[in-house]
Amino acid sequence: MVPARNALIVDDERDIRELLVLTLGRMGIRVDTAPDVASAKNLLARPSNKYDLCLTDMRLPDGSGMDLIKHLSSHHPETPVAMITAYGNVEAAVDALKFGAFDFVSKPVDLSVLRRLVEHALKLNEERRSNGTASAKLIGDCPAMAELRGKIGKLARSQAPVYISGESGTGKELVARLIHEQGPRAAGPFVPINCGAIPTELMESEFFGHKKGAFTGAHTDKEGLFQAASGGTLFLDEVAELPLHMQVKLLRVIQEKRVRPVGGQAELPIDVRILSATHKNLAELVANNTFRHDLYYRINVIELPVPPLRDRREDIPKLSEAILARLAEEMGDESPAKLSTEAIDALNNYSFPGNVRELENTLERAMALCEDGRITPSDLHLPQGEHTPGAQPYSPRVTGMMPAMPALSNGNGNGNGSAMVNGNGNEGLPEYIEQLEREAIEKALLECRYNKTKAAAQLGITFRALRYKLKKLGID
């Protein structure tokens, strides 16, 4: 038998209260109503009243809905609360999310949007009861990780946009997945987008979809990534890479909760939660006018920093053990490699500019090089000397170390001519140029931490050209 579910509606307009009571009643929800803050607090104070949801208007006769949101966050944190705002009042909606509201709905109330909001709120209590264990994927017992897990649990209960900040390789996508898995949208899709990996000319179609005949090659209707994430979470990774024209469109979609496919006449409602991340400093980009301040304000309702590995060195042994166990399982090996005491000390003393991703690459390489399943410091091949945060160590994902550049020769051995040969004298010009391209691309990928957009810019070619060359040269 499904337990009775209860909601509290706070609005000074009688017509609005009656509409909401009727709508929620049809969903099998018992509703109490209050016309002001004082009446709402009296209802909340009664021990017999346990609410699964509260909907409150922004403007009330004796105060603000924000006052009620703060009261609920302090005294009834188990009760999800959503704000009813005037149409287009984005600032009030953002403030409500910051103070603990899990979502908002605009007047005039769209009943389909309201029903989805209510369904998500009711799922919050189900998630709390189940007390999911997804946070176990975040390995580490240091205070910084304990704090991060706690914040993830709190943010999962909200529908507020979250901006996940941190250096490359810290695990920002994992954090986003955990927020999704522990929230009421866990049963829906989690759709990650690398904003730097989509060609600019295809970006609008990829995000919002397109209609048949909208442009050359559009042979059928195509669903966009926003529609694909319906009912779930959309994760915008490397959001700083979005061009300005897409920033404008994204801002409107987030505010209006509607998208218009390329070539379409009608806007389609969307139901997604937005999480975003980048390793760049968005505040600096806003100051430099390369990232819109209004979009920054909208996606950065709550910032969640992910600590770098060098700030939680005590977690390295446990992290390493888990990584080696996973690698062994992937290889079908029942006995994972073990780190020697000296190898653990070497890892603890290294700065890891590439963070957890670099640790994974280091251990994968060491596992392949070690003998008898015992990893020593020499197997780790850690770079010597200090590393800056921008440096990227050698990664096994690039095939081999870069060979020495062949000599240039004019046939007389003086190195000043235009003919090019290798050491054995039988390599032609096309092969030599291809080798040069390979070396330059691999070097750029290493230096840019495998951010292909950055690598293309560093090489002075377009993203599309880089993608073509990666395929042509067989570089993974």
Coordinates of C-alpha atoms in Angstrom, one line a residue:
M1 CA 0.0 0.0 0.0
V2 CA 1.4 3.4 -1.0
P3 CA 1.7 5.7 2.0
A4 CA -0.4 8.9 2.0
R5 CA 1.5 11.9 0.7
N6 CA 1.0 15.4 2.0
A7 CA 1.8 18.9 0.7
L8 CA 1.6 22.5 2.0
I9 CA 0.6 25.3 -0.4
V10 CA 1.4 28.9 0.7
D11 CA -0.1 31.6 -1.5
D12 CA -2.2 34.7 -0.7
E13 CA -4.3 34.3 -3.9
R14 CA -7.3 32.0 -3.4
D15 CA -7.6 31.1 -7.0
I16 CA -4.0 29.8 -7.1
R17 CA -4.5 27.8 -4.0
E18 CA -7.6 26.1 -5.4
L19 CA -5.8 25.4 -8.7
L20 CA -2.9 23.7 -6.9
V21 CA -5.1 21.8 -4.5
L22 CA -7.1 20.4 -7.4
T23 CA -4.0 19.5 -9.4
L24 CA -2.2 17.8 -6.5
G25 CA -5.4 16.1 -5.4
R26 CA -5.7 14.4 -8.8
M27 CA -2.1 13.1 -8.1
G28 CA -3.3 11.5 -4.9
I29 CA -1.8 14.1 -2.6
R30 CA -3.5 15.5 0.5
V31 CA -3.0 19.3 0.6
D32 CA -3.0 21.9 3.4
T33 CA -3.1 25.6 2.5
A34 CA -1.9 28.8 4.1
P35 CA -2.4 32.4 2.9
D36 CA 0.7 33.8 4.7
V37 CA 4.0 33.0 6.4
A38 CA 2.6 32.9 10.0
S39 CA -0.1 30.5 9.1
A40 CA 2.4 28.3 7.3
K41 CA 4.7 28.2 10.3
N42 CA 1.8 27.2 12.5
L43 CA 0.9 24.3 10.3
L44 CA 4.5 23.2 10.1
A45 CA 4.9 23.3 13.9
R46 CA 2.1 20.8 14.5
P47 CA 3.6 17.4 15.3
S48 CA 0.9 15.6 13.4
N49 CA 1.8 17.4 10.1
K50 CA 4.5 15.8 8.1
Y51 CA 4.8 17.3 4.6
D52 CA 6.5 15.7 1.6
L53 CA 6.5 19.0 -0.3
C54 CA 5.9 22.7 0.2
L55 CA 5.1 25.2 -2.5
T56 CA 5.3 28.9 -1.6
D57 CA 4.7 32.1 -3.4
M58 CA 7.4 34.8 -3.4
R59 CA 5.3 37.7 -2.2
L60 CA 3.1 37.1 0.9
P61 CA 1.2 39.6 3.0
D62 CA 3.4 39.3 6.1
G63 CA 6.8 38.6 4.6
S64 CA 8.5 36.8 1.8
G65 CA 8.5 33.2 0.6
M66 CA 12.3 33.4 1.0
D67 CA 11.7 33.7 4.8
L68 CA 9.7 30.5 4.7
I69 CA 12.4 28.7 2.6
K70 CA 15.0 29.7 5.2
H71 CA 12.7 28.5 8.0
L72 CA 12.1 25.1 6.3
S73 CA 15.9 24.7 5.6
S74 CA 16.6 25.3 9.3
H75 CA 13.7 23.5 11.1
H76 CA 12.4 21.1 8.5
P77 CA 15.3 20.2 6.2
E78 CA 13.6 16.9 5.2
T79 CA 10.8 18.8 3.5
P80 CA 11.5 19.8 -0.1
V81 CA 10.3 23.4 -0.9
A82 CA 9.8 25.0 -4.3
M83 CA 9.3 28.7 -5.0
I84 CA 6.4 30.1 -7.1
T85 CA 7.8 33.2 -8.8
A86 CA 6.5 35.9 -11.2
Y87 CA 7.3 35.1 -14.8
G88 CA 10.8 36.1 -15.8
N89 CA 11.9 36.8 -12.2
V90 CA 15.1 34.9 -12.6
E91 CA 16.9 36.7 -9.7
A92 CA 14.3 35.6 -7.2
A93 CA 14.4 32.0 -8.5
V94 CA 18.2 31.9 -8.2
D95 CA 18.1 33.3 -4.6
A96 CA 15.5 30.8 -3.7
L97 CA 17.7 28.0 -4.9
K98 CA 20.7 29.4 -3.0
F99 CA 18.7 29.4 0.3
G100 CA 17.6 25.8 0.0
A101 CA 14.7 25.6 -2.5
F102 CA 15.0 22.5 -4.7
D103 CA 13.3 24.1 -7.7
F104 CA 10.9 26.9 -8.8
V105 CA 7.9 27.3 -11.1
S106 CA 6.8 30.6 -12.7
K107 CA 3.3 32.2 -12.9
P108 CA 1.1 31.6 -14.7
V109 CA 1.7 28.0 -13.5
D110 CA 2.2 25.5 -16.3
L111 CA 0.4 22.4 -14.9
S112 CA 2.6 19.9 -16.8
V113 CA 5.7 21.6 -15.3
L114 CA 4.1 21.6 -11.9
R115 CA 3.3 17.9 -12.1
R116 CA 6.9 17.1 -13.0
L117 CA 8.2 19.3 -10.1
V118 CA 5.9 17.5 -7.6
E119 CA 7.0 14.1 -8.9
H120 CA 10.7 15.0 -8.3
A121 CA 9.9 16.4 -4.9
L122 CA 8.2 13.1 -3.8
K123 CA 11.2 11.1 -5.1
L124 CA 13.4 13.0 -2.8
N125 CA 11.9 11.3 0.2
E126 CA 12.2 7.9 -1.5
E127 CA 15.9 8.6 -2.1
R128 CA 16.4 9.6 1.6
R129 CA 14.7 6.4 2.8
S130 CA 16.8 4.2 0.4
N131 CA 20.0 6.1 1.5
G132 CA 21.9 5.1 -1.6
T133 CA 25.5 4.1 -1.5
A134 CA 26.8 5.8 -4.7
S135 CA 29.2 8.0 -2.6
A136 CA 31.3 4.9 -1.9
K137 CA 32.8 5.5 -5.4
L138 CA 34.5 8.5 -4.0
I139 CA 37.5 6.9 -2.4
G140 CA 39.3 8.7 0.4
D141 CA 38.9 9.3 4.1
C142 CA 40.6 12.7 4.4
P143 CA 38.5 15.7 5.8
A144 CA 38.3 17.2 2.3
M145 CA 36.7 14.1 0.9
A146 CA 34.3 13.7 3.8
E147 CA 33.2 17.3 3.3
L148 CA 32.8 16.7 -0.4
R149 CA 30.6 13.6 0.2
G150 CA 28.5 15.6 2.6
K151 CA 28.0 18.4 0.1
I152 CA 27.1 16.0 -2.7
G153 CA 24.4 14.5 -0.5
K154 CA 22.9 17.9 0.2
L155 CA 23.1 19.1 -3.4
A156 CA 21.5 15.9 -4.7
R157 CA 18.3 16.8 -2.9
S158 CA 18.1 20.1 -4.8
Q159 CA 17.3 20.9 -8.4
A160 CA 19.6 24.0 -8.3
P161 CA 22.2 24.3 -11.0
V162 CA 25.6 23.3 -9.6
Y163 CA 29.0 24.4 -11.0
I164 CA 31.7 21.9 -10.2
S165 CA 35.2 23.5 -10.2
G166 CA 38.5 21.9 -10.0
E167 CA 41.7 21.0 -11.9
S168 CA 41.8 18.5 -14.7
G169 CA 41.8 14.9 -13.6
T170 CA 40.2 15.5 -10.2
G171 CA 37.0 13.6 -11.0
K172 CA 34.5 16.4 -11.7
E173 CA 32.3 14.1 -13.9
L174 CA 32.3 11.4 -11.2
V175 CA 31.0 14.1 -8.7
A176 CA 28.3 15.1 -11.2
R177 CA 27.2 11.4 -11.6
L178 CA 27.0 11.0 -7.8
I179 CA 24.8 14.1 -7.5
H180 CA 22.5 12.6 -10.2
E181 CA 22.5 9.1 -8.7
Q182 CA 21.6 10.3 -5.2
G183 CA 18.8 12.6 -6.3
P184 CA 15.2 12.2 -7.4
R185 CA 16.3 12.0 -11.0
A186 CA 18.4 8.9 -10.5
A187 CA 16.0 6.8 -12.6
G188 CA 16.4 9.2 -15.5
P189 CA 19.3 9.5 -17.9
F190 CA 22.6 11.2 -17.1
V191 CA 23.9 12.8 -20.3
P192 CA 27.4 14.3 -20.2
I193 CA 28.5 16.7 -22.9
N194 CA 32.1 17.8 -23.6
C195 CA 31.4 21.3 -24.8
G196 CA 34.9 21.6 -26.3
A197 CA 34.5 18.5 -28.4
I198 CA 31.5 19.6 -30.5
P199 CA 32.3 21.5 -33.7
T200 CA 30.8 25.0 -33.5
E201 CA 28.7 24.7 -36.6
L202 CA 27.1 21.5 -35.2
M203 CA 26.6 22.7 -31.7
E204 CA 23.1 24.1 -31.9
S205 CA 21.8 20.9 -33.6
E206 CA 23.6 18.7 -31.1
F207 CA 22.2 20.6 -28.1
F208 CA 18.6 21.3 -29.3
G209 CA 18.0 18.8 -32.2
H210 CA 16.8 19.6 -35.7
K211 CA 13.9 19.1 -38.0
K212 CA 14.1 17.3 -41.3
G213 CA 15.3 19.6 -44.1
A214 CA 16.6 22.2 -41.7
F215 CA 20.0 22.2 -43.4
T216 CA 21.9 20.1 -45.9
G217 CA 22.2 16.6 -44.6
A218 CA 19.3 16.8 -42.2
H219 CA 17.4 13.9 -43.7
T220 CA 15.3 13.1 -40.6
D221 CA 14.2 14.7 -37.4
K222 CA 16.9 14.5 -34.7
E223 CA 16.5 14.7 -31.0
G224 CA 19.0 17.0 -29.2
L225 CA 21.0 16.3 -26.1
F226 CA 18.6 18.4 -24.0
Q227 CA 15.6 16.2 -25.1
A228 CA 17.7 13.0 -24.6
A229 CA 18.3 14.1 -20.9
S230 CA 14.6 14.6 -20.3
G231 CA 13.7 13.5 -16.7
G232 CA 17.4 13.3 -15.8
T233 CA 20.5 15.4 -15.7
L234 CA 22.5 17.2 -18.3
F235 CA 26.2 17.6 -17.5
L236 CA 28.0 20.4 -19.4
D237 CA 31.7 19.5 -19.1
E238 CA 34.2 22.2 -20.1
V239 CA 31.4 24.7 -20.2
A240 CA 34.0 27.5 -20.6
E241 CA 34.6 26.3 -24.2
L242 CA 31.2 27.3 -25.3
P243 CA 31.3 30.1 -28.0
L244 CA 29.4 33.3 -27.1
H245 CA 26.5 32.7 -29.5
M246 CA 25.8 29.4 -27.8
Q247 CA 26.1 30.9 -24.3
V248 CA 23.2 33.2 -25.3
K249 CA 21.0 30.3 -26.4
L250 CA 21.9 28.2 -23.4
L251 CA 21.0 31.0 -21.0
R252 CA 17.5 31.3 -22.6
V253 CA 17.0 27.5 -22.5
I254 CA 17.9 27.3 -18.8
Q255 CA 15.6 30.3 -17.9
E256 CA 12.6 29.3 -20.0
K257 CA 13.0 25.5 -19.7
R258 CA 12.2 25.2 -23.4
V259 CA 14.2 24.4 -26.6
R260 CA 13.5 25.1 -30.2
P261 CA 15.1 22.5 -32.6
V262 CA 16.9 24.0 -35.6
G263 CA 14.3 24.5 -38.3
G264 CA 11.5 24.0 -35.9
Q265 CA 8.6 26.5 -35.4
A266 CA 7.5 25.5 -31.9
E267 CA 9.4 25.4 -28.6
L268 CA 9.4 22.1 -26.7
P269 CA 9.3 21.9 -22.9
I270 CA 12.3 20.3 -21.3
D271 CA 12.8 18.7 -17.9
V272 CA 16.4 18.5 -17.0
R273 CA 18.8 19.5 -14.2
I274 CA 21.9 21.3 -15.3
L275 CA 25.3 20.5 -13.8
S276 CA 28.4 22.1 -15.3
A277 CA 32.2 22.0 -14.9
T278 CA 35.4 23.4 -16.1
H279 CA 39.0 23.5 -15.0
K280 CA 39.2 27.1 -16.0
N281 CA 38.5 30.1 -13.8
L282 CA 35.1 31.2 -15.0
A283 CA 35.2 34.4 -12.9
E284 CA 38.4 35.5 -14.8
L285 CA 36.7 34.7 -18.1
V286 CA 33.7 36.8 -17.2
A287 CA 36.1 39.7 -16.3
N288 CA 37.8 39.2 -19.7
N289 CA 34.4 39.3 -21.5
T290 CA 34.9 35.8 -22.9
F291 CA 32.1 34.2 -20.8
R292 CA 28.7 35.9 -20.3
H293 CA 28.2 37.2 -16.7
D294 CA 24.4 36.4 -16.8
L295 CA 25.1 32.7 -17.8
Y296 CA 27.8 32.5 -15.1
Y297 CA 25.3 33.8 -12.6
R298 CA 22.8 31.3 -13.7
I299 CA 24.9 28.1 -13.8
N300 CA 26.9 29.1 -10.7
V301 CA 24.0 29.1 -8.3
I302 CA 26.1 26.7 -6.1
E303 CA 29.8 26.1 -6.6
L304 CA 31.2 22.7 -5.6
P305 CA 35.0 22.7 -5.6
V306 CA 36.8 19.3 -6.0
P307 CA 40.1 19.1 -4.2
P308 CA 43.3 18.3 -6.1
L309 CA 45.1 15.1 -5.2
R310 CA 48.1 17.0 -3.7
D311 CA 45.7 18.3 -1.0
R312 CA 44.7 14.8 0.0
R313 CA 47.9 12.8 -0.1
E314 CA 46.8 10.6 2.7
D315 CA 44.3 9.1 0.3
I316 CA 46.9 8.0 -2.3
P317 CA 47.6 4.5 -0.9
K318 CA 43.9 3.6 -0.7
L319 CA 43.2 5.2 -4.1
S320 CA 46.1 3.2 -5.6
E321 CA 44.9 -0.1 -4.2
A322 CA 41.4 0.5 -5.6
I323 CA 42.8 1.5 -9.0
L324 CA 45.1 -1.6 -9.2
A325 CA 42.2 -3.8 -8.2
R326 CA 40.1 -2.4 -11.0
L327 CA 42.8 -2.7 -13.6
A328 CA 43.5 -6.3 -12.6
E329 CA 39.7 -7.1 -12.9
E330 CA 39.6 -5.5 -16.4
M331 CA 42.6 -7.7 -17.4
G332 CA 41.1 -10.8 -15.9
D333 CA 43.9 -11.1 -13.4
E334 CA 42.8 -12.4 -10.0
S335 CA 45.9 -11.1 -8.2
P336 CA 46.3 -7.3 -8.4
A337 CA 49.8 -5.9 -8.4
K338 CA 51.1 -4.5 -5.1
L339 CA 53.0 -1.3 -4.4
S340 CA 56.2 -1.6 -2.4
T341 CA 56.7 0.7 0.6
E342 CA 59.2 2.6 -1.5
A343 CA 56.8 3.0 -4.3
I344 CA 54.1 4.3 -2.0
D345 CA 56.6 6.9 -0.6
A346 CA 57.5 7.9 -4.2
L347 CA 53.8 8.5 -5.0
N348 CA 53.2 10.4 -1.8
N349 CA 56.2 12.7 -2.6
Y350 CA 55.0 13.5 -6.1
S351 CA 52.9 16.6 -6.8
F352 CA 50.5 14.9 -9.4
P353 CA 49.6 17.9 -11.6
G354 CA 47.3 15.6 -13.5
N355 CA 45.6 14.5 -10.3
V356 CA 43.7 11.2 -10.1
R357 CA 43.8 10.7 -13.9
E358 CA 47.6 10.9 -13.8
L359 CA 47.7 8.5 -10.9
E360 CA 45.6 6.0 -12.9
N361 CA 47.9 6.4 -15.9
T362 CA 51.0 6.0 -13.8
L363 CA 49.7 2.8 -12.2
E364 CA 48.5 1.3 -15.4
R365 CA 52.0 1.8 -16.9
A366 CA 53.7 0.5 -13.8
M367 CA 51.5 -2.6 -13.8
A368 CA 52.6 -3.4 -17.3
L369 CA 56.3 -2.9 -16.4
C370 CA 56.6 -4.5 -13.0
E371 CA 57.8 -8.1 -12.3
D372 CA 56.2 -10.7 -10.1
G373 CA 53.3 -8.4 -9.4
R374 CA 55.4 -6.0 -7.2
I375 CA 55.6 -2.3 -8.2
T376 CA 58.8 -0.5 -7.3
P377 CA 59.7 3.2 -7.7
S378 CA 61.6 2.4 -11.0
D379 CA 58.3 1.0 -12.4
L380 CA 56.4 4.2 -11.8
H381 CA 58.6 6.3 -14.0
L382 CA 57.6 9.5 -12.2
P383 CA 59.0 12.7 -13.7
Q384 CA 61.9 14.2 -11.8
G385 CA 61.8 17.7 -10.4
E386 CA 58.9 20.0 -9.6
H387 CA 55.9 20.2 -11.9
T388 CA 53.7 23.1 -12.5
P389 CA 49.9 22.6 -12.5
G390 CA 49.9 23.1 -16.2
A391 CA 52.3 20.3 -17.0
Q392 CA 51.1 16.9 -18.2
P393 CA 53.2 13.8 -17.7
Y394 CA 53.6 11.0 -20.2
S395 CA 50.5 9.0 -20.5
P396 CA 50.1 5.4 -21.8
R397 CA 47.2 6.5 -23.9
V398 CA 49.7 8.0 -26.4
T399 CA 51.5 5.1 -28.2
G400 CA 55.1 5.2 -27.1
M401 CA 57.5 8.0 -26.4
M402 CA 58.2 10.4 -29.2
P403 CA 61.2 9.4 -31.3
A404 CA 64.1 11.7 -32.1
M405 CA 63.5 14.0 -35.1
P406 CA 65.2 12.7 -38.3
A407 CA 68.0 14.8 -39.8
L408 CA 67.5 17.1 -42.7
S409 CA 69.9 16.4 -45.6
N410 CA 70.7 17.8 -49.0
G411 CA 72.3 14.5 -50.0
N412 CA 75.8 15.9 -49.0
G413 CA 75.2 15.4 -45.3
N414 CA 75.3 19.1 -44.4
G415 CA 71.7 19.2 -43.2
N416 CA 70.8 22.3 -45.2
G417 CA 69.0 20.8 -48.3
S418 CA 65.4 20.2 -49.1
A419 CA 65.4 16.4 -49.5
M420 CA 64.5 14.5 -46.3
V421 CA 65.6 11.0 -45.4
N422 CA 65.9 9.1 -42.1
G423 CA 68.8 7.3 -40.7
N424 CA 68.7 4.4 -43.3
G425 CA 68.2 6.7 -46.2
N426 CA 64.9 5.3 -47.5
E427 CA 62.1 7.4 -46.0
G428 CA 60.3 9.6 -48.5
L429 CA 58.9 13.1 -47.9
P430 CA 55.3 12.1 -47.3
E431 CA 56.3 9.6 -44.6
Y432 CA 58.6 12.1 -43.0
I433 CA 55.9 14.8 -42.9
E434 CA 53.4 12.3 -41.4
Q435 CA 55.9 11.5 -38.7
L436 CA 56.4 15.2 -37.9
E437 CA 52.7 15.7 -37.7
R438 CA 52.3 12.7 -35.4
E439 CA 55.1 14.0 -33.1
A440 CA 53.6 17.5 -33.0
I441 CA 50.1 16.3 -32.3
E442 CA 51.1 13.9 -29.6
K443 CA 53.2 16.6 -27.9
A444 CA 50.3 19.1 -28.1
L445 CA 47.9 16.6 -26.6
L446 CA 50.2 15.9 -23.7
E447 CA 50.8 19.5 -23.0
C448 CA 47.0 20.3 -23.2
R449 CA 46.1 17.3 -21.0
Y450 CA 44.2 15.7 -23.9
N451 CA 41.9 18.7 -24.4
K452 CA 41.5 18.5 -28.2
T453 CA 40.1 22.0 -28.5
K454 CA 43.2 23.4 -26.8
A455 CA 45.5 21.2 -28.7
A456 CA 44.0 22.3 -32.0
A457 CA 44.4 26.0 -31.0
Q458 CA 48.0 25.4 -30.0
L459 CA 48.8 23.7 -33.3
G460 CA 47.1 26.5 -35.2
I461 CA 44.5 24.2 -36.9
T462 CA 40.7 23.8 -36.6
F463 CA 39.2 21.2 -34.3
R464 CA 37.8 19.4 -37.3
A465 CA 41.2 19.3 -38.9
L466 CA 42.7 17.9 -35.7
R467 CA 40.0 15.2 -35.5
Y468 CA 40.7 14.2 -39.1
K469 CA 44.4 13.9 -38.5
L470 CA 43.9 11.9 -35.3
K471 CA 41.8 9.4 -37.3
K472 CA 44.2 9.4 -40.2
L473 CA 47.3 8.8 -38.0
G474 CA 45.5 6.3 -35.8
I475 CA 46.1 8.3 -32.6
D476 CA 43.8 7.4 -29.8

